[in-house]
C-alpha cells in the first residue's frame, strides 16, 4: 500500500501542522500559567488555543486556495469548521462545566461521615476531566492560528517552496 499521498496531500499536511502547533502552544501557555509543564496538555482537549479550530480552519482556507470558493471540498470544509467550533464552544464547554460540578459534589460528599463504611465516592466515580471545551476566544485564537498556517503554506507554494 502506497502511503505517499499522506505527505503529498496539502490538506492533510496543513491540518497536522496546525493541530501540532496549537497543541504545543496550549502546553506552553498552560506551563507558563501553572508554572510547571504537564505533558498531558500536548494531546489534551480544551484550553488556549483550540487545536480543533486550528485544524479545521487551516483545511478550510487551504481548500479555498486549492479548489476555490464554489468547490465541494471548500463547502464541506466550511460546514465541518462550523460544526467543530460550535461543538467546542457549546456542547463540550457545557460538558466541562458539568464535570466540574460533579467533581465538586463528589468532593463535598466525601467529606461527610460514612457511618456504614461504604466505599468512598471518589473510588466509585473517578475525577472527571473538566477541560473539554473552549471559550469563544480560545476557538477564535485557534481559528486564527489555522488561518495563519494556511497562509504561510500558500505563500510558500506560490514561491515554489513546499513547506508542507
CSV table of C-alpha atoms in Angstrom, one decimal:
chain,number,residue,atom,x,y,z
A,1,UNK,CA,0.0,0.0,0.0
A,2,UNK,CA,1.4,3.3,-1.1
A,3,UNK,CA,1.1,5.9,1.7
A,4,UNK,CA,3.0,8.7,-0.1
A,5,UNK,CA,-0.3,10.6,-0.5
A,6,UNK,CA,-0.2,11.3,3.2
A,7,UNK,CA,2.9,13.5,2.9
A,8,UNK,CA,1.9,14.9,-0.5
A,9,UNK,CA,-1.6,16.0,0.3
A,10,UNK,CA,-1.6,19.7,1.3
A,11,UNK,CA,-4.9,19.4,3.2
A,12,UNK,CA,-3.6,16.7,5.4
A,13,UNK,CA,-0.2,18.4,5.9
A,14,UNK,CA,-1.6,21.8,6.9
A,15,UNK,CA,-4.1,20.0,9.2
A,16,UNK,CA,-1.4,18.1,11.0
A,17,UNK,CA,0.9,21.1,11.3
A,18,UNK,CA,-1.9,23.3,12.6
A,19,UNK,CA,-3.0,20.7,15.2
A,20,UNK,CA,0.6,20.1,16.4
A,21,UNK,CA,1.3,23.9,16.6
A,22,UNK,CA,-1.9,24.5,18.6
A,23,UNK,CA,-1.2,21.6,21.0
A,24,UNK,CA,2.4,22.8,21.5
A,25,UNK,CA,1.2,26.4,22.2
A,26,UNK,CA,-1.5,25.0,24.5
A,27,UNK,CA,1.1,23.1,26.5
A,28,UNK,CA,3.4,26.1,26.7
A,29,UNK,CA,0.6,28.5,27.8
A,30,UNK,CA,-0.5,26.0,30.4
A,31,UNK,CA,3.1,25.6,31.7
A,32,UNK,CA,3.5,29.4,32.0
A,33,UNK,CA,0.1,29.8,33.7
A,34,UNK,CA,0.7,27.0,36.2
A,35,UNK,CA,4.5,27.3,36.4
A,36,UNK,CA,5.0,23.6,35.6
A,37,UNK,CA,4.9,21.6,32.4
A,38,UNK,CA,2.2,19.0,32.1
A,39,UNK,CA,2.9,16.6,29.2
A,40,UNK,CA,-0.7,15.6,29.0
A,41,UNK,CA,-1.6,19.0,27.7
A,42,UNK,CA,0.3,18.1,24.5
A,43,UNK,CA,-2.7,15.9,23.5
A,44,UNK,CA,-5.4,17.2,25.8
A,45,UNK,CA,-8.7,18.9,24.8
A,46,UNK,CA,-9.7,22.3,25.9
A,47,UNK,CA,-7.6,25.3,26.6
A,48,UNK,CA,-5.9,28.1,24.6
A,49,UNK,CA,-5.8,27.9,21.6
A,50,UNK,CA,-8.3,25.4,20.2
A,51,UNK,CA,-6.4,22.8,18.2
A,52,UNK,CA,-9.7,21.6,16.6
A,53,UNK,CA,-10.4,25.1,15.4
A,54,UNK,CA,-6.8,25.5,14.1
A,55,UNK,CA,-7.0,22.2,12.2
A,56,UNK,CA,-10.4,22.8,10.6
A,57,UNK,CA,-9.7,26.4,9.7
A,58,UNK,CA,-6.4,25.6,8.1
A,59,UNK,CA,-8.1,23.0,6.0
A,60,UNK,CA,-10.9,25.5,5.2
A,61,UNK,CA,-8.5,28.1,3.9
A,62,UNK,CA,-6.2,25.7,2.1
A,63,UNK,CA,-9.2,24.1,0.3
A,64,UNK,CA,-10.2,27.6,-0.8
A,65,UNK,CA,-6.7,28.3,-2.1
A,66,UNK,CA,-6.5,24.9,-3.9
A,67,UNK,CA,-10.1,24.4,-5.2
A,68,UNK,CA,-11.9,27.7,-5.0
A,69,UNK,CA,-15.0,29.0,-3.2
A,70,UNK,CA,-17.5,27.0,-5.2
A,71,UNK,CA,-15.9,23.6,-4.8
A,72,UNK,CA,-17.5,20.8,-2.8
A,73,UNK,CA,-14.2,20.4,-0.9
A,74,UNK,CA,-14.5,24.0,0.3
A,75,UNK,CA,-18.2,23.6,1.1
A,76,UNK,CA,-17.5,20.5,3.3
A,77,UNK,CA,-14.5,22.2,4.9
A,78,UNK,CA,-16.7,25.2,5.8
A,79,UNK,CA,-19.5,23.0,7.3
A,80,UNK,CA,-17.0,20.9,9.2
A,81,UNK,CA,-15.3,24.0,10.7
A,82,UNK,CA,-18.6,25.5,11.8
A,83,UNK,CA,-19.8,22.2,13.4
A,84,UNK,CA,-16.4,21.7,15.2
A,85,UNK,CA,-16.3,25.3,16.6
A,86,UNK,CA,-19.9,25.2,17.6
A,87,UNK,CA,-19.4,21.9,19.4
A,88,UNK,CA,-16.2,23.2,21.1
A,89,UNK,CA,-17.8,26.4,22.4
A,90,UNK,CA,-21.2,24.9,23.2
A,91,UNK,CA,-21.6,21.2,23.9
A,92,UNK,CA,-18.1,20.4,25.0
A,93,UNK,CA,-17.8,23.6,27.1
A,94,UNK,CA,-21.1,22.7,28.9
A,95,UNK,CA,-19.8,19.1,29.4
A,96,UNK,CA,-16.7,20.6,31.1
A,97,UNK,CA,-18.9,22.7,33.4
A,98,UNK,CA,-20.9,19.6,34.3
A,99,UNK,CA,-17.7,17.7,35.0
A,100,UNK,CA,-16.6,20.5,37.3
A,101,UNK,CA,-19.9,20.5,39.2
A,102,UNK,CA,-19.9,16.7,39.6
A,103,UNK,CA,-16.3,16.8,40.9
A,104,UNK,CA,-17.3,19.4,43.5
A,105,UNK,CA,-20.3,17.3,44.5
A,106,UNK,CA,-18.2,14.2,44.9
A,107,UNK,CA,-15.6,16.2,46.9
A,108,UNK,CA,-18.3,17.6,49.2
A,109,UNK,CA,-19.9,14.2,49.8
A,110,UNK,CA,-16.6,12.5,50.5
A,111,UNK,CA,-16.1,15.0,53.4
A,112,UNK,CA,-19.4,13.7,55.0
A,113,UNK,CA,-19.1,10.9,57.6
A,114,UNK,CA,-19.7,7.4,56.2
A,115,UNK,CA,-21.2,5.5,59.1
A,116,UNK,CA,-21.9,2.4,57.1
A,117,UNK,CA,-18.3,2.0,55.9
A,118,UNK,CA,-19.2,2.2,52.3
A,119,UNK,CA,-16.6,2.7,49.6
A,120,UNK,CA,-15.6,6.3,49.1
A,121,UNK,CA,-17.5,8.0,46.4
A,122,UNK,CA,-14.2,9.1,44.8
A,123,UNK,CA,-13.3,5.4,44.3
A,124,UNK,CA,-16.6,4.8,42.6
A,125,UNK,CA,-16.6,7.9,40.4
A,126,UNK,CA,-13.1,8.9,39.2
A,127,UNK,CA,-12.3,12.6,38.9
A,128,UNK,CA,-13.8,13.8,35.7
A,129,UNK,CA,-11.8,15.9,33.1
A,130,UNK,CA,-13.0,19.4,33.4
A,131,UNK,CA,-11.0,20.8,30.4
A,132,UNK,CA,-13.2,19.6,27.5
A,133,UNK,CA,-14.4,22.6,25.5
A,134,UNK,CA,-13.4,26.2,24.8
A,135,UNK,CA,-14.3,29.7,25.5
A,136,UNK,CA,-15.1,31.6,22.3
A,137,UNK,CA,-11.7,33.5,22.4
A,138,UNK,CA,-9.9,30.1,22.6
A,139,UNK,CA,-11.8,28.9,19.5
A,140,UNK,CA,-11.1,32.2,17.7
A,141,UNK,CA,-7.4,32.1,18.5
A,142,UNK,CA,-7.3,28.5,17.2
A,143,UNK,CA,-9.0,29.6,14.0
A,144,UNK,CA,-6.6,32.5,13.6
A,145,UNK,CA,-3.6,30.1,14.1
A,146,UNK,CA,-5.1,27.8,11.5
A,147,UNK,CA,-5.6,30.6,9.0
A,148,UNK,CA,-2.0,31.9,9.6
A,149,UNK,CA,-0.5,28.4,9.0
A,150,UNK,CA,-2.6,28.0,5.8
A,151,UNK,CA,-1.5,31.5,4.6
A,152,UNK,CA,2.2,30.6,5.2
A,153,UNK,CA,1.8,27.3,3.4
A,154,UNK,CA,0.0,29.0,0.5
A,155,UNK,CA,2.7,31.7,0.2
A,156,UNK,CA,5.4,29.1,0.3
A,157,UNK,CA,3.6,27.1,-2.5
A,158,UNK,CA,3.3,30.2,-4.6
A,159,UNK,CA,7.0,30.9,-4.2
A,160,UNK,CA,7.9,27.4,-5.3
A,161,UNK,CA,8.7,26.1,-1.8
A,162,UNK,CA,6.8,23.2,-0.4
A,163,UNK,CA,7.0,23.6,3.3
A,164,UNK,CA,4.0,21.3,3.9
